[in-house]
Coordinates of C-alpha atoms in Angstrom, one line a residue:
M151 CA -100.4 121.6 74.3
V152 CA -100.0 125.4 73.9
K153 CA -101.1 125.9 77.5
A154 CA -98.5 123.3 78.7
A155 CA -95.8 125.0 76.7
G156 CA -96.7 128.3 78.2
S157 CA -96.5 127.0 81.7
I158 CA -92.8 125.9 81.3
A159 CA -91.6 128.9 79.3
S160 CA -90.1 130.6 82.4
S161 CA -88.2 127.5 83.4
I162 CA -86.4 126.6 80.2
T163 CA -83.5 128.4 78.4
F164 CA -83.0 128.8 74.7
N165 CA -79.4 128.5 73.5
I166 CA -79.3 130.8 70.5
T167 CA -76.8 129.9 67.8
T168 CA -76.2 131.0 64.2
Q169 CA -78.3 128.1 63.0
S170 CA -81.3 128.4 65.5
K171 CA -84.6 127.2 64.0
F172 CA -86.8 128.9 66.6
A173 CA -89.6 131.1 65.3
F174 CA -88.4 134.6 65.5
L175 CA -91.8 136.1 66.3
W176 CA -93.6 133.4 68.2
D177 CA -91.2 131.2 70.3
P178 CA -90.4 132.5 73.8
W179 CA -86.6 132.7 73.2
V180 CA -86.1 136.2 74.7
G181 CA -86.1 135.6 78.5
G182 CA -89.2 133.4 78.4
S183 CA -91.2 135.8 76.2
S184 CA -91.6 136.1 72.4
I185 CA -90.7 139.1 70.3
N186 CA -94.4 139.5 69.3
T187 CA -95.3 139.8 73.0
L188 CA -92.6 142.2 73.9
C189 CA -93.3 144.4 70.9
S190 CA -97.1 144.1 71.0
T191 CA -97.5 147.8 70.3
S192 CA -95.7 147.5 67.0
N193 CA -97.1 145.8 63.9
L194 CA -94.2 143.5 63.4
T195 CA -96.3 141.0 61.5
D196 CA -96.6 143.6 58.7
T197 CA -92.9 143.7 58.3
I198 CA -91.5 140.3 59.3
P199 CA -92.8 137.1 57.7
H200 CA -94.7 134.8 60.0
L201 CA -92.4 131.9 59.5
S202 CA -89.1 133.7 59.9
K203 CA -86.4 131.9 62.0
V204 CA -84.0 133.4 64.4
S205 CA -81.1 132.4 62.2
D206 CA -82.5 134.6 59.4
F207 CA -81.5 137.7 61.5
I208 CA -77.9 136.6 62.3
L209 CA -75.1 137.4 60.0
D210 CA -71.4 136.6 60.6
G211 CA -72.0 136.0 64.3
N212 CA -73.9 139.3 64.9
W213 CA -77.5 140.4 64.9
S214 CA -78.6 141.7 61.5
L215 CA -82.0 143.5 61.9
P216 CA -83.8 145.8 59.4
D217 CA -83.1 149.4 60.1
L218 CA -86.8 150.2 60.7
L219 CA -87.0 147.5 63.4
R220 CA -83.6 148.0 65.0
P221 CA -84.8 150.6 67.6
T222 CA -87.8 148.4 68.5
I223 CA -86.2 144.9 68.8
L224 CA -82.5 145.5 69.5
P225 CA -83.0 146.5 73.2
F226 CA -84.5 143.1 74.0
I227 CA -81.9 140.9 72.2
Q228 CA -78.7 142.8 72.3
N229 CA -77.6 141.1 75.5
I230 CA -78.4 137.5 74.2
L231 CA -75.2 135.6 73.7
L232 CA -74.8 133.5 70.5
H233 CA -73.6 130.0 71.5
Q234 CA -71.4 127.6 69.5
D235 CA -73.0 124.4 70.7
H236 CA -75.7 123.3 68.2
N237 CA -76.6 120.0 70.0
N238 CA -78.5 121.4 72.9
P239 CA -80.8 124.2 71.7
I240 CA -83.1 124.0 74.8
G241 CA -82.2 123.4 78.4
W242 CA -83.4 123.9 82.0
K243 CA -82.4 126.9 83.9
D244 CA -80.4 124.7 86.3
N245 CA -78.3 123.6 83.3
K246 CA -79.7 120.1 83.1
R247 CA -80.1 118.6 79.7
I248 CA -83.8 118.7 78.8
S249 CA -85.7 115.4 78.4
F250 CA -89.3 114.2 78.5
S251 CA -88.9 112.8 82.0
S252 CA -87.6 116.2 83.2
F253 CA -90.7 117.9 81.7
I254 CA -93.1 115.3 83.4
T255 CA -91.4 115.9 86.7
Y256 CA -91.7 119.6 86.4
Y257 CA -95.2 119.6 85.0
F258 CA -96.6 117.5 87.9
R259 CA -94.4 119.2 90.6
E260 CA -97.5 120.4 92.5
E261 CA -99.2 117.0 92.5
V262 CA -99.4 115.3 95.9
P263 CA -98.1 111.8 95.8
F264 CA -100.9 109.3 96.4
C265 CA -100.4 106.1 98.4
W266 CA -102.1 103.4 96.3
H267 CA -101.3 100.6 98.8
K268 CA -103.9 102.0 101.2
L269 CA -106.7 101.3 98.7
I270 CA -105.4 97.9 97.5
W271 CA -103.7 96.4 100.5
H272 CA -106.2 97.5 103.0
K273 CA -107.0 95.6 106.2
H274 CA -109.7 93.4 104.6
H275 CA -108.1 92.8 101.2
A276 CA -108.4 89.5 99.3
L277 CA -104.8 88.4 98.4
K278 CA -105.4 87.0 94.9
Y279 CA -107.4 90.0 93.7
S280 CA -105.1 92.6 95.3
C281 CA -102.0 91.0 93.7
Y282 CA -103.4 91.4 90.2
T283 CA -104.6 94.9 90.9
W284 CA -101.1 95.9 92.2
L285 CA -99.6 94.4 89.1
A286 CA -102.0 96.4 87.0
I287 CA -101.2 99.7 88.8
N288 CA -97.4 99.1 88.4
G289 CA -97.6 97.9 84.8
G290 CA -96.7 94.3 85.7
L291 CA -99.3 92.5 83.6
K292 CA -98.1 91.4 80.1
T293 CA -100.5 93.2 77.9
A294 CA -100.1 93.2 74.1
D295 CA -98.2 96.5 74.0
E296 CA -95.7 95.3 76.6
L297 CA -95.1 92.1 74.7
I298 CA -94.6 94.0 71.4
K299 CA -92.0 96.1 73.2
R300 CA -90.1 92.9 73.9
N301 CA -90.2 91.9 70.2
I302 CA -92.9 89.2 70.9
G303 CA -95.3 89.0 68.0
V304 CA -98.9 89.1 69.3
N305 CA -102.2 90.5 68.1
S306 CA -102.2 94.1 69.3
L307 CA -106.0 94.4 69.2
C308 CA -108.0 94.4 72.4
S309 CA -109.7 91.0 72.9
L310 CA -112.6 92.5 74.8
C311 CA -113.8 95.3 72.5
F312 CA -112.0 94.4 69.3
T313 CA -111.7 98.2 68.5
F314 CA -108.6 99.7 70.1
N315 CA -105.1 98.4 70.8
E316 CA -104.6 96.6 74.1
T317 CA -102.7 98.6 76.7
M318 CA -102.9 98.7 80.5
P319 CA -105.0 101.9 80.7
H320 CA -107.3 100.7 77.9
L321 CA -107.9 97.4 79.6
F322 CA -108.6 99.0 83.0
F323 CA -111.0 100.7 82.3
E324 CA -111.1 102.6 79.1
C325 CA -112.5 99.6 77.2
D326 CA -116.2 99.7 76.8
Y327 CA -116.7 96.1 77.7
A328 CA -114.6 96.3 80.9
F329 CA -116.2 99.6 82.0
A330 CA -119.7 98.3 81.4
A331 CA -119.1 95.4 83.7
L332 CA -117.6 97.6 86.4
K333 CA -120.4 100.2 86.1
S334 CA -122.9 97.5 86.7
L335 CA -121.1 96.6 89.9
I336 CA -120.7 100.2 91.1
P337 CA -123.4 102.4 89.5
C338 CA -121.9 105.7 90.8
L339 CA -119.1 105.3 88.3
G340 CA -121.6 106.4 85.7
D341 CA -120.9 110.0 86.8
F342 CA -117.7 109.9 84.6
L343 CA -118.0 111.8 81.4
L344 CA -115.0 109.9 79.9
R345 CA -113.8 106.4 80.3
P346 CA -111.7 106.4 83.5
R347 CA -108.4 104.5 84.1
L348 CA -107.9 102.3 87.1
T349 CA -106.1 105.1 89.0
D350 CA -108.9 107.5 88.3
I351 CA -111.4 105.0 89.8
F352 CA -109.4 104.6 93.0
L353 CA -109.1 108.4 93.4
F354 CA -112.8 108.7 92.8
L355 CA -113.7 106.1 95.4
E356 CA -111.2 107.5 97.9
G357 CA -112.7 111.0 97.7
R358 CA -116.4 109.9 97.7
S359 CA -118.5 110.2 100.9
Y360 CA -120.0 107.0 102.1
H361 CA -123.1 106.3 104.1
S362 CA -121.6 103.3 105.8
K363 CA -118.1 102.6 107.0
H364 CA -118.1 99.3 105.2
Q365 CA -119.4 100.5 101.9
K366 CA -115.9 101.9 100.8
I367 CA -114.4 98.5 101.6
I368 CA -117.0 96.8 99.5
H369 CA -116.4 99.0 96.5
L370 CA -112.6 98.6 96.7
L371 CA -113.1 94.8 96.8
K372 CA -115.3 95.0 93.8
V373 CA -112.7 96.9 91.8
C374 CA -110.0 94.4 92.7
C375 CA -112.3 91.5 91.8
A376 CA -113.1 93.2 88.5
V377 CA -109.4 93.6 87.6
Y378 CA -108.8 89.9 88.2
F379 CA -111.8 88.6 86.3
I380 CA -111.3 91.0 83.4
W381 CA -107.7 89.9 83.0
R382 CA -108.9 86.3 83.2
E383 CA -111.6 86.9 80.6
R384 CA -108.9 88.5 78.4
N385 CA -106.8 85.4 78.7
E386 CA -109.8 83.0 78.1
R387 CA -110.6 84.9 74.8
R388 CA -107.0 84.9 73.6
F389 CA -106.0 81.3 74.4
N390 CA -109.2 79.3 74.9
N391 CA -111.5 81.1 72.4
T392 CA -114.3 81.3 75.0
Y393 CA -116.4 84.4 75.5
R394 CA -118.6 85.8 78.2
S395 CA -121.0 88.8 78.0
S396 CA -120.4 91.8 80.3
A397 CA -123.6 90.8 82.3
T398 CA -122.2 87.2 82.8
L399 CA -118.9 88.6 83.9
C400 CA -120.6 91.0 86.3
A401 CA -122.5 88.1 87.9
L402 CA -119.2 86.2 88.2
I403 CA -117.5 89.1 89.9
T404 CA -120.4 89.6 92.3
N405 CA -120.3 85.9 93.4
A406 CA -116.5 86.1 93.9
H407 CA -116.8 89.4 95.8
L408 CA -119.4 88.0 98.2
S409 CA -117.4 84.7 98.6
T410 CA -114.5 86.7 100.1
F411 CA -116.6 86.9 103.3
V412 CA -117.0 83.2 103.8
G413 CA -113.8 82.5 105.6
W414 CA -114.4 85.1 108.3
T415 CA -115.4 84.3 111.8
V416 CA -119.1 84.4 112.5
I417 CA -120.5 86.2 115.6
P418 CA -123.5 84.1 116.9
V419 CA -126.7 86.2 117.2
V420 CA -128.6 83.5 119.1
G421 CA -128.5 82.3 122.7
G422 CA -129.0 85.8 124.2
N423 CA -125.9 87.4 122.6
A424 CA -126.8 91.1 123.1
L425 CA -123.8 92.4 121.0
G426 CA -124.8 90.3 118.0
A427 CA -128.4 91.5 118.3
V428 CA -127.4 95.1 118.4
A429 CA -125.1 94.6 115.4
L430 CA -128.0 93.0 113.5
V431 CA -130.3 96.0 114.3
F432 CA -127.7 98.5 113.0
A433 CA -127.1 96.4 109.9
L434 CA -130.9 96.4 109.1
V435 CA -131.0 100.2 109.5
E436 CA -128.1 100.7 107.2
L437 CA -129.6 98.3 104.7
L438 CA -132.8 100.4 104.6
L439 CA -130.8 103.6 104.3
L440 CA -128.8 102.2 101.4
L441 CA -132.0 101.1 99.6
L442 CA -133.5 104.6 100.1
I443 CA -130.4 106.4 98.8
G444 CA -130.1 104.0 95.9
F445 CA -133.7 104.6 94.9
L446 CA -133.3 108.3 95.0
R447 CA -130.0 108.5 93.1
Y448 CA -130.4 105.6 90.6
P449 CA -133.7 104.4 89.0
S450 CA -132.2 100.9 88.9
F451 CA -130.7 100.4 92.3
C452 CA -130.3 96.6 92.3
M453 CA -126.5 96.9 92.9
E454 CA -127.1 99.2 95.9
L455 CA -129.3 96.4 97.2
S456 CA -126.3 94.0 96.9
D457 CA -124.2 96.5 98.8
G458 CA -126.8 96.6 101.5
W459 CA -126.9 92.8 101.9
A460 CA -123.1 92.8 101.9
V461 CA -123.1 95.4 104.7
L462 CA -125.6 93.3 106.6
L463 CA -123.2 90.3 106.2
L464 CA -120.2 92.3 107.3
H465 CA -121.9 93.3 110.5
L466 CA -122.3 89.7 111.3
L467 CA -118.7 88.9 110.5
V468 CA -115.4 89.6 112.3
F469 CA -112.7 90.8 109.9
H470 CA -109.9 88.7 111.4
T471 CA -109.3 85.2 112.6
P472 CA -109.1 85.1 116.4
G473 CA -105.6 84.5 117.9
R474 CA -104.6 82.5 121.0
S475 CA -105.3 85.4 123.3
Q476 CA -109.0 85.2 122.5
L477 CA -109.1 81.5 123.4
K478 CA -108.0 81.7 127.0
N479 CA -111.5 81.5 128.4
L480 CA -112.4 78.4 126.4
S481 CA -112.0 74.9 127.7
K482 CA -109.1 72.7 126.3
K483 CA -111.6 70.6 124.3
E484 CA -113.1 73.7 122.7
K485 CA -109.6 75.1 122.0
R486 CA -108.6 71.9 120.1
R487 CA -111.9 72.0 118.2
E488 CA -111.5 75.6 117.2
E489 CA -107.9 75.2 116.1
R490 CA -109.0 72.2 113.9
S491 CA -111.7 74.4 112.3
K492 CA -109.0 76.9 111.2
D493 CA -107.6 74.3 108.8
Y494 CA -110.9 74.3 106.9
G495 CA -110.9 78.1 106.6
K496 CA -113.9 78.9 108.8
L497 CA -115.1 78.4 112.4
D498 CA -117.8 76.1 113.5
E499 CA -120.3 78.6 114.9
L500 CA -121.8 76.1 117.3
S501 CA -118.5 75.4 118.9
L502 CA -118.5 78.9 120.4
L503 CA -121.8 78.3 122.2
K504 CA -121.8 76.7 125.7
P505 CA -124.1 73.8 126.2

């Protein structure tokens, strides 16, 4: 707090009045510096009490300093005007009324804005899970603290850990229960010394180097799935009085995460398809690399194993449903059969093979 106050001292103005409550020695009311700093060579603390206020040295609208200190202090404060407005003792240098939002804007002025949508609404997102993650990022989920703000009486205690109050940052993922489930899915999150928030996890995954181009997508999908199922577990505990352990929740998230691949179009790797065979070879090589890296970095690398199988599956899947331009070389009968298969959410692999 002291460091933060020092960083904004040069950007705020102190309006000195006859009733100013600023600390005479310690507050930076003299052009962004304190009297104790300006007169560091003098032992002012031996003469002036530590808790002295600025108003203690103002009499009848003029400065009233002890004779012994007048030559030392007066040159610094003689040009400071005494204002009559007692309502705004502190302001910004651009004459804006100071507020907490102004401080936040100034304090994070050098922070580069981050585009969260690239990590949530990426090309291969799952709509249901991304919607809940986007609501969590923007504070749209009705957690206990948000309901209490709206004068709705609810239990403020977290339904997952039963220790802290339920807030959005706590639920995702400062809560021990939620973070344990997520760390089981993505072991590299164990590098955090403190419990991260959802935004911290996205920043961490964005800045991390990956050994496969699909591994980042897999991790982002896991986080979005975790947000959805943790929120669902919270609701189950509050309204249905049913409970799951973090291990059971982790298994549920893993199944949901892998099931997002089911509706994608399969590339046949039989019948002399050279492209599919090459993709399969590369997938197996990446699988072996992931297993080796997981073994070296983590003693228990079972989740890296699941990443490897997911990468293998991704290499055998196309990330989009084929459009009409891709059907021009098929016969009319095959076109009708393929369009009917879209209604069921996946393609019939055998329909792509010529007899």
